[in-house]
Coordinates of C-alpha atoms and ligand atoms in Angstrom, one line a residue:
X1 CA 67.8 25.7 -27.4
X2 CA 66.9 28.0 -30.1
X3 CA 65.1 25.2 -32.5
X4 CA 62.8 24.7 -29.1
X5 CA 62.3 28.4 -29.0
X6 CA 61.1 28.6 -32.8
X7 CA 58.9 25.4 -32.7
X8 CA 57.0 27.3 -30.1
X9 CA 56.9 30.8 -31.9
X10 CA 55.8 28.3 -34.9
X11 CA 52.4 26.8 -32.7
X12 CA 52.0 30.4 -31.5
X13 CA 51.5 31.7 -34.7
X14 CA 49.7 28.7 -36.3
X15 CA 47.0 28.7 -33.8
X16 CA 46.5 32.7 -33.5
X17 CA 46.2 32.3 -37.7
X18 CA 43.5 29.5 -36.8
X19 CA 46.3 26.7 -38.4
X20 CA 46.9 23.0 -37.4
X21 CA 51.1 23.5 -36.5
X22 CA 51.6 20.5 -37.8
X23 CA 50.8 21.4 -41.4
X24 CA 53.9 23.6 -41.0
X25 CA 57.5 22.2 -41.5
X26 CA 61.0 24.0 -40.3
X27 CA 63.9 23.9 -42.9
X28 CA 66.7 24.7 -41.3
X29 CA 69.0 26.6 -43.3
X30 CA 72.6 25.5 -43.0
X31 CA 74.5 27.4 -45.4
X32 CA 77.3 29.4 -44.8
X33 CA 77.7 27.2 -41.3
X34 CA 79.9 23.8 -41.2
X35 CA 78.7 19.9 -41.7
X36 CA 78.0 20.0 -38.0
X37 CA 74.9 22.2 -38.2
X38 CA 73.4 19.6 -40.7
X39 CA 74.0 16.8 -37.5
X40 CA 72.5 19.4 -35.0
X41 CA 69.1 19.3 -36.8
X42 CA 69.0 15.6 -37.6
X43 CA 69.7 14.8 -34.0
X44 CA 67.0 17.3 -33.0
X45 CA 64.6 14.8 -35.3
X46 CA 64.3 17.1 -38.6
X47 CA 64.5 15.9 -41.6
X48 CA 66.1 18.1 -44.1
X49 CA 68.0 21.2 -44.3
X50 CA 68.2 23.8 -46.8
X51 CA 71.4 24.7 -48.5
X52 CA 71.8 27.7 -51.3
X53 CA 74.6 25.9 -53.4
X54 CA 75.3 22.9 -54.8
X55 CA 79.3 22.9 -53.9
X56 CA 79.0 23.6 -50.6
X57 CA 76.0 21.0 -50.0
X58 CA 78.0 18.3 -51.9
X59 CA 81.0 18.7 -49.9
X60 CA 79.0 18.8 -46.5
X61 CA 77.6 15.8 -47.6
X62 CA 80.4 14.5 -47.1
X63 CA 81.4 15.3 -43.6
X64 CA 78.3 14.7 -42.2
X65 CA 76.3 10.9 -41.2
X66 CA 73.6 12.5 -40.4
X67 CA 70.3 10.9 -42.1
X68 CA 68.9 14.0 -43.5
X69 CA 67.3 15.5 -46.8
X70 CA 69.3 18.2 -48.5
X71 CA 67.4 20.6 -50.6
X72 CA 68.3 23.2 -52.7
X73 CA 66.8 26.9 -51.7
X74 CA 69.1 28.5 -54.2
X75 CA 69.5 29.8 -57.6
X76 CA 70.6 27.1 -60.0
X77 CA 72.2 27.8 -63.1
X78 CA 71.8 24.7 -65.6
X79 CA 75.2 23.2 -66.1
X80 CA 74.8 22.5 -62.5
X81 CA 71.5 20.3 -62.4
X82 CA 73.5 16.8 -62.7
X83 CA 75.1 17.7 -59.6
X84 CA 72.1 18.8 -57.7
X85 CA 69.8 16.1 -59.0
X86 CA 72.6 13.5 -57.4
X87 CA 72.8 15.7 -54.2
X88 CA 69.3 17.3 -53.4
X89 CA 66.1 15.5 -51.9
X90 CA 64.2 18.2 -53.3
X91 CA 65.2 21.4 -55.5
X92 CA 62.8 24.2 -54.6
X93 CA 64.2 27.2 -57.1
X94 CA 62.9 25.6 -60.3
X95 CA 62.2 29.0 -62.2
X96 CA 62.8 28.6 -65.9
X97 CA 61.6 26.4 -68.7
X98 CA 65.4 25.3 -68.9
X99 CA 66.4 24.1 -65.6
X100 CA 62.5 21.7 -66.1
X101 CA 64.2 20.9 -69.2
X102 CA 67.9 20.0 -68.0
X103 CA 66.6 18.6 -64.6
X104 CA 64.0 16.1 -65.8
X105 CA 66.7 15.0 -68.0
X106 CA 69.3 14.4 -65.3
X107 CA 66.5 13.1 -63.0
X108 CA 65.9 10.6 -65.7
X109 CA 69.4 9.3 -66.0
X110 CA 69.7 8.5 -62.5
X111 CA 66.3 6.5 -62.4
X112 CA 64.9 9.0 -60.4
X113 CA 61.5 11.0 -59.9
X114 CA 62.8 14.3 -58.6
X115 CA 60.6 16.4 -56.1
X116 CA 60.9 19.9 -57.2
X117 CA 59.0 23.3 -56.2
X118 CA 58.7 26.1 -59.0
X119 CA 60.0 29.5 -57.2
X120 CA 57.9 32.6 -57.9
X121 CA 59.0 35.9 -57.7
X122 CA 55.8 36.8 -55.7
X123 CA 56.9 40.2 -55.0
X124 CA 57.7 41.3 -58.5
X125 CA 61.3 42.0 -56.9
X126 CA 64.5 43.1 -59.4
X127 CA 66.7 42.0 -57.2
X128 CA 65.1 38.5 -56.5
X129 CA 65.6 35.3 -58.9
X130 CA 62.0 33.5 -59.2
X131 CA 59.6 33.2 -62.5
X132 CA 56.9 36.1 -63.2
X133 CA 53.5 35.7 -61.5
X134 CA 53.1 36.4 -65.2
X135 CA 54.5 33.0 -66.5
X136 CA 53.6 30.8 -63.5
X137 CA 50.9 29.0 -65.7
X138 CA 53.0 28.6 -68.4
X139 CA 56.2 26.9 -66.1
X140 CA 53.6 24.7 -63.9
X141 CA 52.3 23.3 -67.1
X142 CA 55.7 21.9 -68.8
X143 CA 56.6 20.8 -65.3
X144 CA 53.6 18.8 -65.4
X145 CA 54.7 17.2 -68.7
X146 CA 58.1 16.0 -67.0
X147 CA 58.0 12.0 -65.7
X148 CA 61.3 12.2 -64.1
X149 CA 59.7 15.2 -62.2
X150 CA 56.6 15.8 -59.3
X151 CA 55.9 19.1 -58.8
X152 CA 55.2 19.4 -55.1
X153 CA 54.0 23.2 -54.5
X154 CA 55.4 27.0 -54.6
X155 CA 58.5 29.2 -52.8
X156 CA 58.9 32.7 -52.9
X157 CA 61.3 35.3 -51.3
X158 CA 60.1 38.3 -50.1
X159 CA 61.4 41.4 -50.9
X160 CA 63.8 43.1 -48.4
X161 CA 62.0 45.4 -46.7
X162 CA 61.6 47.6 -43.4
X163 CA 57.6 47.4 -44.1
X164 CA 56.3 43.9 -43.0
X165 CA 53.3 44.4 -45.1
X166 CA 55.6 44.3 -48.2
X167 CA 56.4 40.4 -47.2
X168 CA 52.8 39.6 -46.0
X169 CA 51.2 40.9 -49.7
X170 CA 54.5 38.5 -51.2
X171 CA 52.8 35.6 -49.3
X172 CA 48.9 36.2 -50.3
X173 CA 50.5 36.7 -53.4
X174 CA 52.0 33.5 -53.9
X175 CA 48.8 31.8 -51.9
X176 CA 46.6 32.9 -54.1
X177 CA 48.7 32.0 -57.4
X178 CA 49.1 29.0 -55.7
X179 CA 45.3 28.4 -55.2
X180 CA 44.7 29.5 -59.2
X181 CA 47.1 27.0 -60.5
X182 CA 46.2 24.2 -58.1
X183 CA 42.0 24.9 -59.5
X184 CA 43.3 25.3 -63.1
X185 CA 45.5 22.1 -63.0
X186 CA 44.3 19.9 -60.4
X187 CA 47.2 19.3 -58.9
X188 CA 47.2 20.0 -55.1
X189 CA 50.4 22.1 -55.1
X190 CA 50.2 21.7 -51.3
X191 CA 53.5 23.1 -50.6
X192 CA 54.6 26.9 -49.9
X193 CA 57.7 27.5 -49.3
X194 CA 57.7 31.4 -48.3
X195 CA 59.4 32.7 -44.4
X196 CA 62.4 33.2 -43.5
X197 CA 63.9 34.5 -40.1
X198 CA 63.2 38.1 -40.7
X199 CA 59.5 37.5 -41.9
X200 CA 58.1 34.2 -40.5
X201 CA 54.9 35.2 -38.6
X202 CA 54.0 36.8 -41.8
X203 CA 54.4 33.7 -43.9
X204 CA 52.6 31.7 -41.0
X205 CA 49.7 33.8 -41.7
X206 CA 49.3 33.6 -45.4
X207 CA 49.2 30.1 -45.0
X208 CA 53.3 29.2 -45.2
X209 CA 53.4 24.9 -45.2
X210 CA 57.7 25.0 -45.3
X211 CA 59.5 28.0 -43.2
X212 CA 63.6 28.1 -44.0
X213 CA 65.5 29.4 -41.3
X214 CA 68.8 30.5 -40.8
X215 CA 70.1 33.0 -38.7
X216 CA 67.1 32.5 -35.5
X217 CA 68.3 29.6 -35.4
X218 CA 72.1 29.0 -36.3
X219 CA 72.7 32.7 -35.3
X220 CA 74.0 35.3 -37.6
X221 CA 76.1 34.7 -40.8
X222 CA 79.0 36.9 -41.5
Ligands
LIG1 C1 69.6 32.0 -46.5 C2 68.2 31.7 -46.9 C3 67.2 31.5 -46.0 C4 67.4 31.7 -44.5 O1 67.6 33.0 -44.2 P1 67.6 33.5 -42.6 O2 67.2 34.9 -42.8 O3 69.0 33.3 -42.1 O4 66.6 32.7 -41.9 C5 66.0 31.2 -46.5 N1 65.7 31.1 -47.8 C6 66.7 31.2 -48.7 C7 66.3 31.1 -50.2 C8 68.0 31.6 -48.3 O5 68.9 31.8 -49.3

């Protein structure tokens, strides 16, 4: 079973990097793949999956029983929050003043306290969504004025590269932003979101708490 096969690269890796494996959680990424992939990994005993957009999450939802967390990995454009806020355990692609604005709003509404991460474009990428490293203080501390909102830690995607050391400086990046804010704020900020299939021993080793996989372990997406 491949999610047997990754929770043992996952310990590898932890314990050559020095790390307790359990501090490190697998998000498995179901996007792209039908409702059934969302029962595979509650049956294997996880408890959320990742998902990049809101349609396709809501309508899995409701093909699937399975007892899991949904959260959001993708970009999310504004007029879309209600949905997601009714949808998503956890929205992890908080990047803009806006989408704080619009989803403590709609968090509010439903009488809820919406776990969120803010995503930082870590490796100053064009091509990436994510805030500026830049404008990181800025974001966390507006987040921190939202009641309908608890800001739980970081995410980042790393660049697309054929260098690994391009994704390994996006993930001390984001560590060490991470480690700033959570000094200048007090606010733990314990999560980082940052590994994907292509770069996960990298994001083990700067310190990675979430890993969102996909393809290793769903197989390839066409
Ligand atoms: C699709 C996706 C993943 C998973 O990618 P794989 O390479 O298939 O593991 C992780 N994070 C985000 C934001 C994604 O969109």
């Amino acid at each position: 079973m491949r999610a047997d096969a990754l929770l043992h690269r996952i310990g590898e890796q932890c314990r050559a990097a020095g790390r307790n494996p359990r501090e490190v959680t697998l998000l498995p990424v179901t996007k792209t793949h039908p409702a059934a992939a969302a029962d595979y990994a509650a049956r294997y005993g996880l408890a959320a999956v990742g998902e990049n957009r809101v349609q396709e999450a809501a309508e899995k939802r409701t093909q699937t029983a399975a007892a899991v967390r949904w959260e959001l990995i993708g970009h999310l454009q504004s007029n879309k929050a209600k949905l997601a806020v009714e949808h998503f355990g956890r929205i992890q692609s908080v990047d803009s003043e806006k989408l704080l604005n619009v989803l403590d709003r709609a968090a509010g509404e439903l009488g809820r306290k919406l776990p969120v991460l803010l995503q930082i474009n870590a490796g100053n990428d064009p091509a990436k969504f994510g805030a500026e490293p830049a404008d990181a203080p800025r974001l966390l501390e507006l987040a921190l004025t939202k009641a309908h909102l608890q800001v739980e830690g970081l995410m980042t995607i790393a660049p697309l590269s054929d260098d690994p050391a391009v994704a390994r400086r996006t993930f001390a990046h984001l560590r060490t932003i991470r480690d700033q804010l959570a000094a200048r704020s007090g606010v733990p900020l314990r999560e980082l979101s940052m590994g994907m299939s292509g770069d996960l021993d990298a994001a083990l080793a700067e310190g990675s708490t979430l890993v969102r996989i996909g393809s290793a372990l769903y197989g390839p997406r066409d």
